[in-house]
């Protein structure tokens, strides 16, 4: 009999089809009765962002060998429980690097140099007035970008921004060997000198509310704050308070706590905040790259070595 594998969220069809050709694949959400029936027999489990694999779920998965996370972060998986039960975890850490960097740049650049379009014919006086209003206060080579977390995404962003002329500061808990001309910085210096701050730290528990009232109080004003990492890294109430006090500062957030956002979310309705529905990695290429986690899932089921195994 082929090994039983459960897929709890949608994957690109070519990835699901590839796995279905080799396994007894069942697609069902984790909160369905069918999932509970299948889990004790499953050898593989494929999840994405909105499935939480906790200790209770793992206790029911008596035959589970591997969990595949179609994405980068694995903070929705109890790694301690996995290790205790000899369950291996694979993911796709390189899948969406380019997509997220593109999103940050496409969010950041128009705010630094807002375009003004000609909407109708006008006389010379109006034309000259429009040109004057379009004058930008500073160029990219006069702007400092601060990157908190200099891993795959943060370092790629830094490399591109540096080539565009930005001064780039970065702060990371690890010693970084390749800096691409970017400057290593302490957190306080980064916050105090950066015109734009982009968050790219991982989802470890210690990073919960890393961006809190103390963090925001140290930020340069005005500044642009961007988060495409994890929603819980930001204390949304503290950010809302900061933006109320500093109307000339702004924020762009692609990840939130909770998701989807509710009417009680403190940042809803603020004029200097742009909220996005977790789309930084939503390109066809990135989605497909993430979906191919199924190859590592099948490799482990077959006793082979996967390409990207998470450290437990």
PDB file of C-alpha atoms in Angstrom:
ATOM      1  CA  UNK A   1       0.000   0.000   0.000  1.00  0.00           C
ATOM      2  CA  UNK A   2       1.286   3.519  -0.765  1.00  0.00           C
ATOM      3  CA  UNK A   3       2.013   5.689   2.277  1.00  0.00           C
ATOM      4  CA  UNK A   4      -0.866   7.839   3.521  1.00  0.00           C
ATOM      5  CA  UNK A   5      -0.209  11.586   3.440  1.00  0.00           C
ATOM      6  CA  UNK A   6      -2.543  14.389   4.523  1.00  0.00           C
ATOM      7  CA  UNK A   7      -2.488  17.840   2.917  1.00  0.00           C
ATOM      8  CA  UNK A   8      -4.356  20.425   5.017  1.00  0.00           C
ATOM      9  CA  UNK A   9      -4.161  23.505   2.762  1.00  0.00           C
ATOM     10  CA  UNK A  10      -4.060  24.147  -0.972  1.00  0.00           C
ATOM     11  CA  UNK A  11      -0.867  23.632  -2.943  1.00  0.00           C
ATOM     12  CA  UNK A  12      -0.182  24.282  -6.636  1.00  0.00           C
ATOM     13  CA  UNK A  13      -1.888  21.435  -8.543  1.00  0.00           C
ATOM     14  CA  UNK A  14       1.348  20.153 -10.084  1.00  0.00           C
ATOM     15  CA  UNK A  15       2.820  19.673  -6.606  1.00  0.00           C
ATOM     16  CA  UNK A  16      -0.231  17.898  -5.202  1.00  0.00           C
ATOM     17  CA  UNK A  17      -0.476  15.758  -8.330  1.00  0.00           C
ATOM     18  CA  UNK A  18       3.191  14.776  -8.052  1.00  0.00           C
ATOM     19  CA  UNK A  19       2.662  13.596  -4.485  1.00  0.00           C
ATOM     20  CA  UNK A  20      -0.647  11.882  -5.302  1.00  0.00           C
ATOM     21  CA  UNK A  21       1.112   9.785  -7.958  1.00  0.00           C
ATOM     22  CA  UNK A  22       3.368   8.361  -5.252  1.00  0.00           C
ATOM     23  CA  UNK A  23       1.234   8.368  -2.100  1.00  0.00           C
ATOM     24  CA  UNK A  24      -2.282   7.872  -0.873  1.00  0.00           C
ATOM     25  CA  UNK A  25      -2.911  11.632  -0.652  1.00  0.00           C
ATOM     26  CA  UNK A  26      -5.905  13.067   1.192  1.00  0.00           C
ATOM     27  CA  UNK A  27      -6.642  16.802   1.130  1.00  0.00           C
ATOM     28  CA  UNK A  28      -8.648  17.982   4.118  1.00  0.00           C
ATOM     29  CA  UNK A  29      -8.394  20.815   6.665  1.00  0.00           C
ATOM     30  CA  UNK A  30      -7.097  20.061  10.136  1.00  0.00           C
ATOM     31  CA  UNK A  31     -10.408  20.955  11.772  1.00  0.00           C
ATOM     32  CA  UNK A  32     -12.429  18.427   9.781  1.00  0.00           C
ATOM     33  CA  UNK A  33     -13.618  15.080  11.221  1.00  0.00           C
ATOM     34  CA  UNK A  34     -11.945  13.335   8.289  1.00  0.00           C
ATOM     35  CA  UNK A  35      -8.554  14.675   9.384  1.00  0.00           C
ATOM     36  CA  UNK A  36      -8.937  13.142  12.843  1.00  0.00           C
ATOM     37  CA  UNK A  37      -9.823   9.802  11.280  1.00  0.00           C
ATOM     38  CA  UNK A  38      -6.830   9.804   8.932  1.00  0.00           C
ATOM     39  CA  UNK A  39      -4.170  11.209  11.254  1.00  0.00           C
ATOM     40  CA  UNK A  40      -3.354   8.005  13.211  1.00  0.00           C
ATOM     41  CA  UNK A  41      -2.434   6.242   9.937  1.00  0.00           C
ATOM     42  CA  UNK A  42      -0.655   9.117   8.230  1.00  0.00           C
ATOM     43  CA  UNK A  43       3.078   8.885   7.518  1.00  0.00           C
ATOM     44  CA  UNK A  44       3.297  12.412   6.118  1.00  0.00           C
ATOM     45  CA  UNK A  45       1.589  15.741   6.799  1.00  0.00           C
ATOM     46  CA  UNK A  46       1.813  18.766   4.474  1.00  0.00           C
ATOM     47  CA  UNK A  47       0.757  22.152   5.854  1.00  0.00           C
ATOM     48  CA  UNK A  48       1.033  25.841   5.070  1.00  0.00           C
ATOM     49  CA  UNK A  49       0.491  28.974   7.162  1.00  0.00           C
ATOM     50  CA  UNK A  50      -2.823  28.381   8.888  1.00  0.00           C
ATOM     51  CA  UNK A  51      -2.411  24.861  10.241  1.00  0.00           C
ATOM     52  CA  UNK A  52      -0.992  24.581  13.747  1.00  0.00           C
ATOM     53  CA  UNK A  53       0.740  21.334  14.639  1.00  0.00           C
ATOM     54  CA  UNK A  54       0.720  21.187  18.415  1.00  0.00           C
ATOM     55  CA  UNK A  55       1.561  18.554  20.997  1.00  0.00           C
ATOM     56  CA  UNK A  56      -2.003  17.221  21.058  1.00  0.00           C
ATOM     57  CA  UNK A  57      -2.069  16.657  17.312  1.00  0.00           C
ATOM     58  CA  UNK A  58       1.311  14.945  17.357  1.00  0.00           C
ATOM     59  CA  UNK A  59       0.173  12.613  20.139  1.00  0.00           C
ATOM     60  CA  UNK A  60      -2.533  11.275  17.814  1.00  0.00           C
ATOM     61  CA  UNK A  61      -0.174  10.841  14.860  1.00  0.00           C
ATOM     62  CA  UNK A  62       1.225   7.451  15.812  1.00  0.00           C
ATOM     63  CA  UNK A  63       2.756   6.679  12.403  1.00  0.00           C
ATOM     64  CA  UNK A  64       3.831  10.157  11.370  1.00  0.00           C
ATOM     65  CA  UNK A  65       7.371  10.360   9.983  1.00  0.00           C
ATOM     66  CA  UNK A  66       7.502  13.846   8.501  1.00  0.00           C
ATOM     67  CA  UNK A  67       5.783  17.230   8.466  1.00  0.00           C
ATOM     68  CA  UNK A  68       6.281  19.385   5.388  1.00  0.00           C
ATOM     69  CA  UNK A  69       5.745  23.125   5.758  1.00  0.00           C
ATOM     70  CA  UNK A  70       5.141  24.738   2.374  1.00  0.00           C
ATOM     71  CA  UNK A  71       6.814  27.989   3.320  1.00  0.00           C
ATOM     72  CA  UNK A  72       9.680  29.440   5.286  1.00  0.00           C
ATOM     73  CA  UNK A  73       8.567  29.811   8.894  1.00  0.00           C
ATOM     74  CA  UNK A  74       8.014  26.781  11.088  1.00  0.00           C
ATOM     75  CA  UNK A  75       6.754  28.552  14.217  1.00  0.00           C
ATOM     76  CA  UNK A  76       3.323  26.907  13.728  1.00  0.00           C
ATOM     77  CA  UNK A  77       4.913  23.517  14.435  1.00  0.00           C
ATOM     78  CA  UNK A  78       5.831  22.269  17.912  1.00  0.00           C
ATOM     79  CA  UNK A  79       9.411  21.279  17.140  1.00  0.00           C
ATOM     80  CA  UNK A  80      10.068  19.987  20.660  1.00  0.00           C
ATOM     81  CA  UNK A  81       7.179  17.533  20.404  1.00  0.00           C
ATOM     82  CA  UNK A  82       8.315  16.507  16.922  1.00  0.00           C
ATOM     83  CA  UNK A  83      11.787  15.716  18.164  1.00  0.00           C
ATOM     84  CA  UNK A  84      10.435  13.743  21.107  1.00  0.00           C
ATOM     85  CA  UNK A  85       8.352  11.640  18.715  1.00  0.00           C
ATOM     86  CA  UNK A  86      11.030  11.202  16.023  1.00  0.00           C
ATOM     87  CA  UNK A  87       9.083  13.265  13.500  1.00  0.00           C
ATOM     88  CA  UNK A  88      11.205  15.164  11.012  1.00  0.00           C
ATOM     89  CA  UNK A  89      10.268  18.602   9.666  1.00  0.00           C
ATOM     90  CA  UNK A  90      11.040  19.956   6.204  1.00  0.00           C
ATOM     91  CA  UNK A  91      10.301  23.379   4.740  1.00  0.00           C
ATOM     92  CA  UNK A  92      11.216  25.701   1.842  1.00  0.00           C
ATOM     93  CA  UNK A  93      13.502  28.445   3.207  1.00  0.00           C
ATOM     94  CA  UNK A  94      14.566  29.726  -0.228  1.00  0.00           C
ATOM     95  CA  UNK A  95      11.174  29.616  -1.916  1.00  0.00           C
ATOM     96  CA  UNK A  96       9.919  33.172  -1.610  1.00  0.00           C
ATOM     97  CA  UNK A  97      13.028  35.305  -1.039  1.00  0.00           C
ATOM     98  CA  UNK A  98      12.766  37.186  -4.334  1.00  0.00           C
ATOM     99  CA  UNK A  99       9.000  37.656  -4.013  1.00  0.00           C
ATOM    100  CA  UNK A 100       9.206  39.173  -0.534  1.00  0.00           C
ATOM    101  CA  UNK A 101      12.098  41.465  -1.470  1.00  0.00           C
ATOM    102  CA  UNK A 102      10.158  42.662  -4.518  1.00  0.00           C
ATOM    103  CA  UNK A 103       7.150  43.379  -2.306  1.00  0.00           C
ATOM    104  CA  UNK A 104       9.215  45.393   0.186  1.00  0.00           C
ATOM    105  CA  UNK A 105      10.762  47.440  -2.615  1.00  0.00           C
ATOM    106  CA  UNK A 106       7.446  48.002  -4.389  1.00  0.00           C
ATOM    107  CA  UNK A 107       5.981  49.172  -1.062  1.00  0.00           C
ATOM    108  CA  UNK A 108       8.925  51.320  -0.018  1.00  0.00           C
ATOM    109  CA  UNK A 109      10.008  53.127  -3.168  1.00  0.00           C
ATOM    110  CA  UNK A 110       6.728  54.910  -4.049  1.00  0.00           C
ATOM    111  CA  UNK A 111       6.471  56.196  -0.480  1.00  0.00           C
ATOM    112  CA  UNK A 112       9.963  57.645  -0.652  1.00  0.00           C
ATOM    113  CA  UNK A 113       9.285  59.246  -4.020  1.00  0.00           C
ATOM    114  CA  UNK A 114       5.513  59.474  -4.521  1.00  0.00           C
ATOM    115  CA  UNK A 115       4.621  59.745  -8.197  1.00  0.00           C
ATOM    116  CA  UNK A 116       2.264  62.489  -9.334  1.00  0.00           C
ATOM    117  CA  UNK A 117       0.372  61.794 -12.558  1.00  0.00           C
ATOM    118  CA  UNK A 118      -1.071  64.201 -15.088  1.00  0.00           C
ATOM    119  CA  UNK A 119      -4.810  63.572 -15.005  1.00  0.00           C
ATOM    120  CA  UNK A 120      -6.036  66.152 -17.514  1.00  0.00           C
ATOM    121  CA  UNK A 121      -4.840  68.884 -19.859  1.00  0.00           C
ATOM    122  CA  UNK A 122      -3.612  72.029 -18.117  1.00  0.00           C
ATOM    123  CA  UNK A 123      -2.062  75.398 -18.807  1.00  0.00           C
ATOM    124  CA  UNK A 124       1.593  76.275 -18.196  1.00  0.00           C
ATOM    125  CA  UNK A 125       0.960  77.714 -14.720  1.00  0.00           C
ATOM    126  CA  UNK A 126      -0.778  74.527 -13.563  1.00  0.00           C
ATOM    127  CA  UNK A 127       1.898  72.406 -15.211  1.00  0.00           C
ATOM    128  CA  UNK A 128       4.709  74.206 -13.378  1.00  0.00           C
ATOM    129  CA  UNK A 129       2.787  74.024 -10.109  1.00  0.00           C
ATOM    130  CA  UNK A 130       2.356  70.271 -10.518  1.00  0.00           C
ATOM    131  CA  UNK A 131       6.083  69.885 -11.169  1.00  0.00           C
ATOM    132  CA  UNK A 132       6.908  71.888  -8.040  1.00  0.00           C
ATOM    133  CA  UNK A 133       4.577  69.771  -5.914  1.00  0.00           C
ATOM    134  CA  UNK A 134       6.279  66.647  -7.267  1.00  0.00           C
ATOM    135  CA  UNK A 135       9.703  67.744  -6.037  1.00  0.00           C
ATOM    136  CA  UNK A 136      11.038  65.045  -3.706  1.00  0.00           C
ATOM    137  CA  UNK A 137      12.781  66.058  -0.476  1.00  0.00           C
ATOM    138  CA  UNK A 138      15.539  63.462  -0.773  1.00  0.00           C
ATOM    139  CA  UNK A 139      17.002  60.896  -3.142  1.00  0.00           C
ATOM    140  CA  UNK A 140      17.619  57.232  -2.457  1.00  0.00           C
ATOM    141  CA  UNK A 141      21.341  57.935  -2.031  1.00  0.00           C
ATOM    142  CA  UNK A 142      20.423  60.318   0.790  1.00  0.00           C
ATOM    143  CA  UNK A 143      18.230  57.749   2.525  1.00  0.00           C
ATOM    144  CA  UNK A 144      19.116  55.174   5.185  1.00  0.00           C
ATOM    145  CA  UNK A 145      17.439  51.775   5.173  1.00  0.00           C
ATOM    146  CA  UNK A 146      17.610  49.781   8.402  1.00  0.00           C
ATOM    147  CA  UNK A 147      17.141  46.015   8.141  1.00  0.00           C
ATOM    148  CA  UNK A 148      16.395  44.050  11.292  1.00  0.00           C
ATOM    149  CA  UNK A 149      17.340  40.439  10.538  1.00  0.00           C
ATOM    150  CA  UNK A 150      19.939  39.807   7.826  1.00  0.00           C
ATOM    151  CA  UNK A 151      19.122  36.282   6.734  1.00  0.00           C
ATOM    152  CA  UNK A 152      18.115  35.201   3.236  1.00  0.00           C
ATOM    153  CA  UNK A 153      15.492  37.901   2.713  1.00  0.00           C
ATOM    154  CA  UNK A 154      17.088  40.696   4.726  1.00  0.00           C
ATOM    155  CA  UNK A 155      20.481  40.287   3.074  1.00  0.00           C
ATOM    156  CA  UNK A 156      18.950  40.126  -0.414  1.00  0.00           C
ATOM    157  CA  UNK A 157      17.041  43.344   0.295  1.00  0.00           C
ATOM    158  CA  UNK A 158      20.200  44.982   1.612  1.00  0.00           C
ATOM    159  CA  UNK A 159      22.230  43.979  -1.408  1.00  0.00           C
ATOM    160  CA  UNK A 160      19.703  45.439  -3.864  1.00  0.00           C
ATOM    161  CA  UNK A 161      19.130  48.617  -1.842  1.00  0.00           C
ATOM    162  CA  UNK A 162      22.875  49.198  -1.581  1.00  0.00           C
ATOM    163  CA  UNK A 163      23.205  48.922  -5.363  1.00  0.00           C
ATOM    164  CA  UNK A 164      20.421  51.486  -5.703  1.00  0.00           C
ATOM    165  CA  UNK A 165      22.400  53.953  -3.626  1.00  0.00           C
ATOM    166  CA  UNK A 166      20.826  53.578  -0.190  1.00  0.00           C
ATOM    167  CA  UNK A 167      22.905  53.610   2.946  1.00  0.00           C
ATOM    168  CA  UNK A 168      21.989  50.275   4.517  1.00  0.00           C
ATOM    169  CA  UNK A 169      22.312  49.411   8.196  1.00  0.00           C
ATOM    170  CA  UNK A 170      21.522  45.953   9.521  1.00  0.00           C
ATOM    171  CA  UNK A 171      21.222  44.297  12.905  1.00  0.00           C
ATOM    172  CA  UNK A 172      21.283  40.549  13.481  1.00  0.00           C
ATOM    173  CA  UNK A 173      21.926  38.270  16.463  1.00  0.00           C
ATOM    174  CA  UNK A 174      24.361  36.234  14.341  1.00  0.00           C
ATOM    175  CA  UNK A 175      27.761  37.288  13.077  1.00  0.00           C
ATOM    176  CA  UNK A 176      27.272  37.998   9.370  1.00  0.00           C
ATOM    177  CA  UNK A 177      30.161  37.150   7.036  1.00  0.00           C
ATOM    178  CA  UNK A 178      28.888  38.597   3.754  1.00  0.00           C
ATOM    179  CA  UNK A 179      27.528  42.128   4.175  1.00  0.00           C
ATOM    180  CA  UNK A 180      27.346  43.275   0.515  1.00  0.00           C
ATOM    181  CA  UNK A 181      28.612  46.692   1.549  1.00  0.00           C
ATOM    182  CA  UNK A 182      25.921  47.140   4.194  1.00  0.00           C
ATOM    183  CA  UNK A 183      26.896  48.354   7.672  1.00  0.00           C
ATOM    184  CA  UNK A 184      26.472  46.235  10.806  1.00  0.00           C
ATOM    185  CA  UNK A 185      24.736  48.250  13.498  1.00  0.00           C
ATOM    186  CA  UNK A 186      23.407  48.091  17.015  1.00  0.00           C
ATOM    187  CA  UNK A 187      19.634  48.217  17.337  1.00  0.00           C
ATOM    188  CA  UNK A 188      19.497  51.691  18.892  1.00  0.00           C
ATOM    189  CA  UNK A 189      21.678  53.164  16.158  1.00  0.00           C
ATOM    190  CA  UNK A 190      19.638  51.468  13.459  1.00  0.00           C
ATOM    191  CA  UNK A 191      16.368  52.805  14.879  1.00  0.00           C
ATOM    192  CA  UNK A 192      17.710  56.305  15.406  1.00  0.00           C
ATOM    193  CA  UNK A 193      19.305  56.743  11.982  1.00  0.00           C
ATOM    194  CA  UNK A 194      17.051  54.846   9.571  1.00  0.00           C
ATOM    195  CA  UNK A 195      14.491  56.565   7.384  1.00  0.00           C
ATOM    196  CA  UNK A 196      13.006  53.152   6.569  1.00  0.00           C
ATOM    197  CA  UNK A 197      12.995  50.109   8.865  1.00  0.00           C
ATOM    198  CA  UNK A 198      12.214  46.683   7.403  1.00  0.00           C
ATOM    199  CA  UNK A 199      11.657  43.678   9.692  1.00  0.00           C
ATOM    200  CA  UNK A 200      13.025  40.262   8.676  1.00  0.00           C
ATOM    201  CA  UNK A 201      13.607  38.369  11.939  1.00  0.00           C
ATOM    202  CA  UNK A 202      12.438  34.793  12.431  1.00  0.00           C
ATOM    203  CA  UNK A 203       9.471  33.498  14.368  1.00  0.00           C
ATOM    204  CA  UNK A 204      11.162  32.403  17.579  1.00  0.00           C
ATOM    205  CA  UNK A 205       9.204  33.051  20.780  1.00  0.00           C
ATOM    206  CA  UNK A 206      11.765  35.605  21.961  1.00  0.00           C
ATOM    207  CA  UNK A 207      10.772  37.858  19.052  1.00  0.00           C
ATOM    208  CA  UNK A 208       7.169  38.238  20.226  1.00  0.00           C
ATOM    209  CA  UNK A 209       6.483  41.993  20.507  1.00  0.00           C
ATOM    210  CA  UNK A 210      10.092  42.761  19.692  1.00  0.00           C
ATOM    211  CA  UNK A 211       8.700  45.930  18.117  1.00  0.00           C
ATOM    212  CA  UNK A 212       7.091  47.443  21.206  1.00  0.00           C
ATOM    213  CA  UNK A 213       6.610  50.899  22.710  1.00  0.00           C
ATOM    214  CA  UNK A 214      10.305  51.169  23.640  1.00  0.00           C
ATOM    215  CA  UNK A 215      11.296  50.127  20.117  1.00  0.00           C
ATOM    216  CA  UNK A 216       9.062  52.698  18.433  1.00  0.00           C
ATOM    217  CA  UNK A 217      10.131  55.485  20.797  1.00  0.00           C
ATOM    218  CA  UNK A 218      13.704  55.075  19.532  1.00  0.00           C
ATOM    219  CA  UNK A 219      12.762  55.358  15.853  1.00  0.00           C
ATOM    220  CA  UNK A 220      13.720  58.360  13.808  1.00  0.00           C
ATOM    221  CA  UNK A 221      10.828  60.662  12.926  1.00  0.00           C
ATOM    222  CA  UNK A 222       9.595  60.724  10.244  1.00  0.00           C
ATOM    223  CA  UNK A 223      10.187  57.139   9.203  1.00  0.00           C
ATOM    224  CA  UNK A 224       8.558  54.273   7.343  1.00  0.00           C
ATOM    225  CA  UNK A 225       8.111  50.977   9.211  1.00  0.00           C
ATOM    226  CA  UNK A 226       7.643  47.792   7.138  1.00  0.00           C
ATOM    227  CA  UNK A 227       6.892  44.309   8.454  1.00  0.00           C
ATOM    228  CA  UNK A 228       6.743  41.257   6.183  1.00  0.00           C
ATOM    229  CA  UNK A 229       8.104  38.792   8.770  1.00  0.00           C
ATOM    230  CA  UNK A 230       5.585  37.686  11.438  1.00  0.00           C
ATOM    231  CA  UNK A 231       2.548  39.497  12.808  1.00  0.00           C
ATOM    232  CA  UNK A 232       3.284  38.786  16.465  1.00  0.00           C
ATOM    233  CA  UNK A 233       6.660  40.524  16.250  1.00  0.00           C
ATOM    234  CA  UNK A 234       4.814  43.853  16.352  1.00  0.00           C
ATOM    235  CA  UNK A 235       2.847  45.123  19.341  1.00  0.00           C
ATOM    236  CA  UNK A 236       0.081  46.629  17.228  1.00  0.00           C
ATOM    237  CA  UNK A 237      -1.238  48.846  20.028  1.00  0.00           C
ATOM    238  CA  UNK A 238       2.180  50.400  20.534  1.00  0.00           C
ATOM    239  CA  UNK A 239       2.597  50.950  16.798  1.00  0.00           C
ATOM    240  CA  UNK A 240      -0.847  52.543  16.586  1.00  0.00           C
ATOM    241  CA  UNK A 241       0.018  54.887  19.459  1.00  0.00           C
ATOM    242  CA  UNK A 242       3.300  55.831  17.785  1.00  0.00           C
ATOM    243  CA  UNK A 243       1.571  56.588  14.485  1.00  0.00           C
ATOM    244  CA  UNK A 244      -1.124  58.667  16.223  1.00  0.00           C
ATOM    245  CA  UNK A 245       1.617  60.789  17.793  1.00  0.00           C
ATOM    246  CA  UNK A 246       3.743  60.979  14.620  1.00  0.00           C
ATOM    247  CA  UNK A 247       1.423  61.594  11.710  1.00  0.00           C
ATOM    248  CA  UNK A 248       4.366  62.217   9.376  1.00  0.00           C
ATOM    249  CA  UNK A 249       5.594  58.658   9.940  1.00  0.00           C
ATOM    250  CA  UNK A 250       3.934  55.673   8.285  1.00  0.00           C
ATOM    251  CA  UNK A 251       3.790  51.886   8.293  1.00  0.00           C
ATOM    252  CA  UNK A 252       3.220  49.101   5.773  1.00  0.00           C
ATOM    253  CA  UNK A 253       2.245  45.740   7.262  1.00  0.00           C
ATOM    254  CA  UNK A 254       1.748  42.512   5.350  1.00  0.00           C
ATOM    255  CA  UNK A 255       1.542  40.212   8.382  1.00  0.00           C
ATOM    256  CA  UNK A 256      -0.737  40.619  11.365  1.00  0.00           C
ATOM    257  CA  UNK A 257      -1.741  39.181  14.707  1.00  0.00           C
ATOM    258  CA  UNK A 258      -4.400  37.858  14.308  1.00  0.00           C
ATOM    259  CA  UNK A 259      -5.008  36.898  10.698  1.00  0.00           C
ATOM    260  CA  UNK A 260      -7.451  37.718   9.322  1.00  0.00           C
ATOM    261  CA  UNK A 261      -7.587  41.067  11.081  1.00  0.00           C
ATOM    262  CA  UNK A 262     -10.700  42.008  13.045  1.00  0.00           C
ATOM    263  CA  UNK A 263     -12.488  45.280  13.737  1.00  0.00           C
ATOM    264  CA  UNK A 264     -10.585  45.446  17.042  1.00  0.00           C
ATOM    265  CA  UNK A 265      -7.198  45.508  15.299  1.00  0.00           C
ATOM    266  CA  UNK A 266      -5.643  48.807  16.500  1.00  0.00           C
ATOM    267  CA  UNK A 267      -4.219  49.716  13.089  1.00  0.00           C
ATOM    268  CA  UNK A 268      -7.481  49.553  11.146  1.00  0.00           C
ATOM    269  CA  UNK A 269      -8.512  52.913   9.760  1.00  0.00           C
ATOM    270  CA  UNK A 270      -5.286  54.819  10.416  1.00  0.00           C
ATOM    271  CA  UNK A 271      -4.501  57.152   7.525  1.00  0.00           C
ATOM    272  CA  UNK A 272      -0.745  56.586   7.749  1.00  0.00           C
ATOM    273  CA  UNK A 273      -0.909  52.770   7.687  1.00  0.00           C
ATOM    274  CA  UNK A 274      -1.153  50.434   4.689  1.00  0.00           C
ATOM    275  CA  UNK A 275      -2.447  46.953   5.566  1.00  0.00           C
ATOM    276  CA  UNK A 276      -1.960  44.041   3.171  1.00  0.00           C
ATOM    277  CA  UNK A 277      -3.453  40.492   3.370  1.00  0.00           C
ATOM    278  CA  UNK A 278      -0.223  38.478   3.742  1.00  0.00           C
ATOM    279  CA  UNK A 279       0.696  38.704   0.056  1.00  0.00           C
ATOM    280  CA  UNK A 280       4.444  39.423   0.010  1.00  0.00           C
ATOM    281  CA  UNK A 281       5.203  35.882  -1.136  1.00  0.00           C
ATOM    282  CA  UNK A 282       2.211  35.582  -3.471  1.00  0.00           C
ATOM    283  CA  UNK A 283       3.781  35.092  -6.856  1.00  0.00           C
ATOM    284  CA  UNK A 284       3.189  31.991  -8.959  1.00  0.00           C
ATOM    285  CA  UNK A 285       6.886  31.179  -8.843  1.00  0.00           C
ATOM    286  CA  UNK A 286       7.143  31.488  -5.058  1.00  0.00           C
ATOM    287  CA  UNK A 287       3.952  29.486  -4.500  1.00  0.00           C
ATOM    288  CA  UNK A 288       5.233  26.705  -6.726  1.00  0.00           C
ATOM    289  CA  UNK A 289       8.622  26.725  -5.012  1.00  0.00           C
ATOM    290  CA  UNK A 290       6.879  26.330  -1.647  1.00  0.00           C
ATOM    291  CA  UNK A 291       4.636  23.572  -2.954  1.00  0.00           C
ATOM    292  CA  UNK A 292       7.619  21.430  -3.918  1.00  0.00           C
ATOM    293  CA  UNK A 293       8.170  20.715  -0.215  1.00  0.00           C
ATOM    294  CA  UNK A 294       6.290  17.534  -1.169  1.00  0.00           C
ATOM    295  CA  UNK A 295       9.516  16.170  -2.675  1.00  0.00           C
ATOM    296  CA  UNK A 296      11.264  16.355   0.703  1.00  0.00           C
ATOM    297  CA  UNK A 297       8.230  14.835   2.413  1.00  0.00           C
ATOM    298  CA  UNK A 298       8.340  11.875   0.065  1.00  0.00           C
ATOM    299  CA  UNK A 299      12.120  11.585   0.372  1.00  0.00           C
ATOM    300  CA  UNK A 300      11.884  11.106   4.130  1.00  0.00           C
ATOM    301  CA  UNK A 301       9.037   8.605   3.810  1.00  0.00           C
ATOM    302  CA  UNK A 302      11.280   6.630   1.445  1.00  0.00           C
ATOM    303  CA  UNK A 303      14.237   6.822   3.801  1.00  0.00           C
ATOM    304  CA  UNK A 304      16.150   9.297   1.651  1.00  0.00           C
ATOM    305  CA  UNK A 305      17.836  12.581   2.567  1.00  0.00           C
ATOM    306  CA  UNK A 306      15.738  15.725   2.093  1.00  0.00           C
ATOM    307  CA  UNK A 307      17.055  19.006   0.697  1.00  0.00           C
ATOM    308  CA  UNK A 308      15.773  21.337   3.416  1.00  0.00           C
ATOM    309  CA  UNK A 309      15.294  19.838   6.874  1.00  0.00           C
ATOM    310  CA  UNK A 310      14.601  22.110   9.814  1.00  0.00           C
ATOM    311  CA  UNK A 311      16.807  21.941  12.877  1.00  0.00           C
ATOM    312  CA  UNK A 312      14.849  20.506  15.787  1.00  0.00           C
TER     313      UNK A 312
END
